């Protein structure tokens, strides 16, 4: 049972345009969401995150939007650059009571290709 | 220069052999994690450890074992009981109060 879904395996966008990557989740206990970027044969790198108390978080060209009622989040990249070409993973977690690590549940990823 | 190191980058083994993947971090992180990635799949959690000498099974722990004798190190052993060991293995770490996990470069294991 996939709790975090990225339904688009791939996305192609022209350089300079907006890239929109989508993510849906089914577990209503999730309250923190992260986006990771991954190049081939490398580990993922953290990009941006959002807490369930917010509906938007911006960091430079990257903005994440959260719609809790729809259990949907999206990552916007504006403007898109060829260096943004990578696989983007959506991840979700929930706060544990007390100290402890936070397990991330990942989607399958969306491969973004930015065409020069 | 802080970070997570995984060695080796590529590893080849014969079927039936156990193999140990190394993961070391110098970020002073409390928690460490092992994930597996298969083509077209997301990252699936194998094991995680919140503190030294303690670890918990993730979603796909069967056929794997770990140890956490030092805060900096979290080696993963892929045993002969793992039915499909060929995959890309990623180690990650985080502070125990942080959601953000930092990943190593990964080890690609091929078993023939």
Short mmCIF file of C-alpha atoms in Angstrom, two decimals:
data_model
loop_
_atom_site.label_atom_id
_atom_site.label_comp_id
_atom_site.label_asym_id
_atom_site.label_seq_id
_atom_site.Cartn_x
_atom_site.Cartn_y
_atom_site.Cartn_z
CA UNK A 1 0.00 0.00 0.00
CA UNK A 2 1.70 3.14 -1.26
CA UNK A 3 1.22 5.94 1.24
CA UNK A 4 3.06 8.54 -0.84
CA UNK A 5 2.33 8.64 -4.56
CA UNK A 6 4.00 10.48 -7.37
CA UNK A 7 1.81 9.58 -10.31
CA UNK A 8 3.94 11.14 -13.04
CA UNK A 9 7.09 9.09 -13.65
CA UNK A 10 8.51 11.79 -15.89
CA UNK A 11 8.09 15.42 -16.87
CA UNK A 12 9.70 17.50 -19.63
CA UNK A 13 9.82 21.29 -19.45
CA UNK A 14 11.45 23.98 -21.55
CA UNK A 15 14.22 25.99 -19.92
CA UNK A 16 12.86 29.15 -18.32
CA UNK A 17 9.35 27.75 -17.86
CA UNK A 18 7.73 26.53 -14.67
CA UNK A 19 8.09 22.91 -13.56
CA UNK A 20 5.32 21.53 -11.36
CA UNK A 21 5.87 18.20 -9.65
CA UNK A 22 2.97 16.63 -7.79
CA UNK A 23 2.68 14.32 -4.82
CA UNK A 24 -0.33 12.76 -3.09
CA UNK A 25 -0.45 11.01 0.26
CA UNK A 26 -2.99 8.78 1.92
CA UNK A 27 -1.88 8.73 5.56
CA UNK A 28 -3.60 11.60 7.38
CA UNK A 29 -1.07 11.25 10.22
CA UNK A 30 1.70 12.68 8.04
CA UNK A 31 2.47 16.22 9.16
CA UNK A 32 5.81 17.06 7.60
CA UNK A 33 6.79 16.79 3.97
CA UNK A 34 10.11 17.01 2.17
CA UNK A 35 11.36 17.11 -1.39
CA UNK A 36 14.66 15.54 -2.38
CA UNK A 37 16.55 15.81 -5.64
CA UNK A 38 18.61 12.91 -6.93
CA UNK A 39 21.12 12.62 -9.74
CA UNK A 40 21.97 9.16 -11.15
CA UNK A 41 24.34 7.06 -9.01
CA UNK A 42 24.29 9.67 -6.22
CA UNK A 43 22.48 10.00 -2.94
CA UNK A 44 19.42 12.29 -2.72
CA UNK A 45 19.95 15.83 -1.52
CA UNK A 46 17.42 17.74 0.52
CA UNK A 47 15.67 20.51 -1.38
CA UNK A 48 12.81 22.01 0.59
CA UNK A 49 10.27 21.01 3.22
CA UNK A 50 6.93 22.08 4.64
CA UNK A 51 5.12 21.54 7.90
CA UNK A 52 1.40 20.82 7.97
CA UNK A 53 0.81 24.09 9.80
CA UNK A 54 1.76 25.95 6.62
CA UNK A 55 0.38 25.85 3.11
CA UNK A 56 3.38 27.32 1.32
CA UNK A 57 7.13 27.47 1.71
CA UNK A 58 9.56 29.25 -0.61
CA UNK A 59 13.29 28.97 -1.09
CA UNK A 60 14.64 30.84 -4.07
CA UNK A 61 13.34 29.25 -7.25
CA UNK A 62 11.63 26.46 -5.33
CA UNK A 63 8.18 26.67 -3.75
CA UNK A 64 6.25 23.87 -2.13
CA UNK A 65 2.47 24.09 -1.73
CA UNK A 66 0.48 21.90 0.64
CA UNK A 67 -3.26 21.24 0.40
CA UNK A 68 -4.10 19.22 3.51
CA UNK A 69 -7.74 18.69 2.68
CA UNK A 70 -6.78 17.15 -0.66
CA UNK A 71 -3.72 15.40 0.81
CA UNK A 72 -1.72 16.87 -2.01
CA UNK A 73 1.52 18.79 -2.31
CA UNK A 74 3.36 20.22 -5.25
CA UNK A 75 6.84 21.53 -5.94
CA UNK A 76 7.16 24.52 -8.28
CA UNK A 77 10.48 25.38 -9.88
CA UNK A 78 10.61 28.79 -11.53
CA UNK A 79 12.42 29.36 -13.81
CA UNK A 80 13.51 25.85 -14.68
CA UNK A 81 17.16 25.35 -15.60
CA UNK A 82 18.93 22.44 -17.33
CA UNK A 83 20.78 21.70 -14.07
CA UNK A 84 17.42 20.96 -12.46
CA UNK A 85 17.18 17.80 -14.56
CA UNK A 86 17.08 15.01 -11.98
CA UNK A 87 14.70 12.67 -10.20
CA UNK A 88 12.62 14.39 -7.52
CA UNK A 89 11.32 12.42 -4.57
CA UNK A 90 8.51 13.48 -2.31
CA UNK A 91 8.76 12.20 1.29
CA UNK A 92 6.48 12.38 4.29
CA UNK A 93 6.74 11.74 8.00
CA UNK A 94 4.89 12.27 11.25
CA UNK A 95 6.00 13.51 14.61
CA UNK A 96 6.74 10.82 17.14
CA UNK A 97 6.11 11.48 20.79
CA UNK A 98 9.36 11.80 22.69
CA UNK A 99 12.86 11.72 21.24
CA UNK A 100 13.59 9.52 18.33
CA UNK A 101 14.25 9.39 14.65
CA UNK A 102 11.72 10.31 12.04
CA UNK A 103 11.05 7.66 9.44
CA UNK A 104 10.51 9.05 5.98
CA UNK A 105 8.12 7.44 3.52
CA UNK A 106 9.16 8.15 -0.04
CA UNK A 107 7.26 8.29 -3.30
CA UNK A 108 8.64 6.58 -6.40
CA UNK A 109 10.00 9.80 -7.84
CA UNK A 110 9.43 11.95 -10.92
CA UNK A 111 12.18 12.36 -13.49
CA UNK A 112 12.37 15.99 -14.58
CA UNK A 113 14.04 16.86 -17.86
CA UNK A 114 14.62 20.54 -18.55
CA UNK A 115 15.19 21.10 -22.24
CA UNK A 116 17.58 23.94 -23.22
CA UNK B 1 34.57 18.48 5.79
CA UNK B 2 31.46 16.88 7.26
CA UNK B 3 29.44 14.28 5.49
CA UNK B 4 28.47 10.67 5.01
CA UNK B 5 30.74 8.21 3.28
CA UNK B 6 29.75 4.87 1.84
CA UNK B 7 32.24 2.42 0.50
CA UNK B 8 32.75 0.94 -1.93
CA UNK B 9 30.76 2.69 -4.67
CA UNK B 10 30.39 -0.55 -6.64
CA UNK B 11 30.41 -4.04 -5.17
CA UNK B 12 30.16 -7.40 -6.88
CA UNK B 13 29.47 -10.67 -5.10
CA UNK B 14 28.59 -14.22 -5.93
CA UNK B 15 25.21 -15.55 -4.89
CA UNK B 16 25.30 -17.22 -1.48
CA UNK B 17 27.92 -14.89 -0.01
CA UNK B 18 27.28 -12.39 2.75
CA UNK B 19 28.50 -8.88 2.05
CA UNK B 20 28.88 -5.86 4.36
CA UNK B 21 28.33 -2.29 3.18
CA UNK B 22 30.08 0.47 5.06
CA UNK B 23 28.51 3.75 6.22
CA UNK B 24 30.36 6.38 8.24
CA UNK B 25 29.27 9.89 9.20
CA UNK B 26 31.09 12.74 10.93
CA UNK B 27 28.08 15.02 11.28
CA UNK B 28 27.54 14.07 14.93
CA UNK B 29 24.10 12.80 13.96
CA UNK B 30 22.27 10.54 16.37
CA UNK B 31 20.11 8.62 13.94
CA UNK B 32 21.22 6.55 10.96
CA UNK B 33 19.24 4.77 8.28
CA UNK B 34 19.64 2.26 5.47
CA UNK B 35 17.50 2.42 2.34
CA UNK B 36 17.32 0.37 -0.80
CA UNK B 37 16.43 1.76 -4.20
CA UNK B 38 15.37 -0.37 -7.16
CA UNK B 39 14.79 0.96 -10.70
CA UNK B 40 11.56 2.96 -10.91
CA UNK B 41 11.01 2.62 -7.19
CA UNK B 42 11.22 4.98 -4.29
CA UNK B 43 13.53 4.52 -1.36
CA UNK B 44 12.50 1.73 0.99
CA UNK B 45 13.69 1.65 4.58
CA UNK B 46 15.67 -1.43 5.62
CA UNK B 47 16.85 -0.58 9.15
CA UNK B 48 17.31 2.47 11.29
CA UNK B 49 19.09 3.29 14.49
CA UNK B 50 18.32 6.13 16.89
CA UNK B 51 21.20 5.57 19.30
CA UNK B 52 24.28 3.42 19.70
CA UNK B 53 23.59 -0.27 20.34
CA UNK B 54 19.95 0.06 19.33
CA UNK B 55 18.31 -0.42 15.94
CA UNK B 56 14.88 -1.11 14.53
CA UNK B 57 13.59 -2.95 11.47
CA UNK B 58 12.20 -0.93 8.63
CA UNK B 59 9.78 -2.04 5.94
CA UNK B 60 12.05 -4.57 4.22
CA UNK B 61 14.47 -5.91 6.87
CA UNK B 62 14.32 -9.58 5.88
CA UNK B 63 17.69 -10.86 4.71
CA UNK B 64 19.61 -7.92 6.18
CA UNK B 65 21.39 -7.26 9.46
CA UNK B 66 23.00 -4.18 11.01
CA UNK B 67 25.07 -3.12 13.99
CA UNK B 68 25.59 0.24 15.70
CA UNK B 69 28.61 -0.05 17.96
CA UNK B 70 29.73 3.52 17.35
CA UNK B 71 27.75 6.70 16.78
CA UNK B 72 29.63 7.33 13.54
CA UNK B 73 29.20 3.92 11.95
CA UNK B 74 26.21 1.86 10.82
CA UNK B 75 27.30 -1.09 8.62
CA UNK B 76 24.72 -3.14 6.73
CA UNK B 77 25.20 -6.84 6.01
CA UNK B 78 23.34 -8.31 3.08
CA UNK B 79 23.00 -11.99 3.88
CA UNK B 80 22.52 -14.93 1.56
CA UNK B 81 18.91 -15.04 2.78
CA UNK B 82 18.08 -11.85 0.87
CA UNK B 83 16.34 -13.09 -2.27
CA UNK B 84 17.00 -10.09 -4.52
CA UNK B 85 20.10 -8.35 -3.20
CA UNK B 86 21.09 -6.54 -6.39
CA UNK B 87 20.15 -2.89 -5.79
CA UNK B 88 21.42 0.59 -4.98
CA UNK B 89 21.90 0.99 -1.22
CA UNK B 90 21.76 4.37 0.47
CA UNK B 91 22.77 5.29 3.98
CA UNK B 92 21.43 8.42 5.66
CA UNK B 93 21.72 10.18 8.99
CA UNK B 94 19.95 12.90 10.94
CA UNK B 95 19.78 14.60 14.32
CA UNK B 96 17.18 12.85 16.43
CA UNK B 97 15.14 16.05 16.57
CA UNK B 98 15.25 16.70 12.84
CA UNK B 99 13.15 15.47 9.96
CA UNK B 100 15.86 16.21 7.43
CA UNK B 101 18.03 13.24 6.54
CA UNK B 102 21.40 13.58 4.84
CA UNK B 103 22.33 10.87 2.38
CA UNK B 104 25.59 9.27 1.42
CA UNK B 105 26.59 8.69 -2.23
CA UNK B 106 25.31 5.10 -2.23
CA UNK B 107 26.72 1.65 -2.99
CA UNK B 108 25.57 -0.30 -6.03
CA UNK B 109 25.62 -4.00 -5.16
CA UNK B 110 25.46 -6.57 -7.92
CA UNK B 111 25.04 -10.23 -7.00
CA UNK B 112 25.43 -12.86 -9.71
#
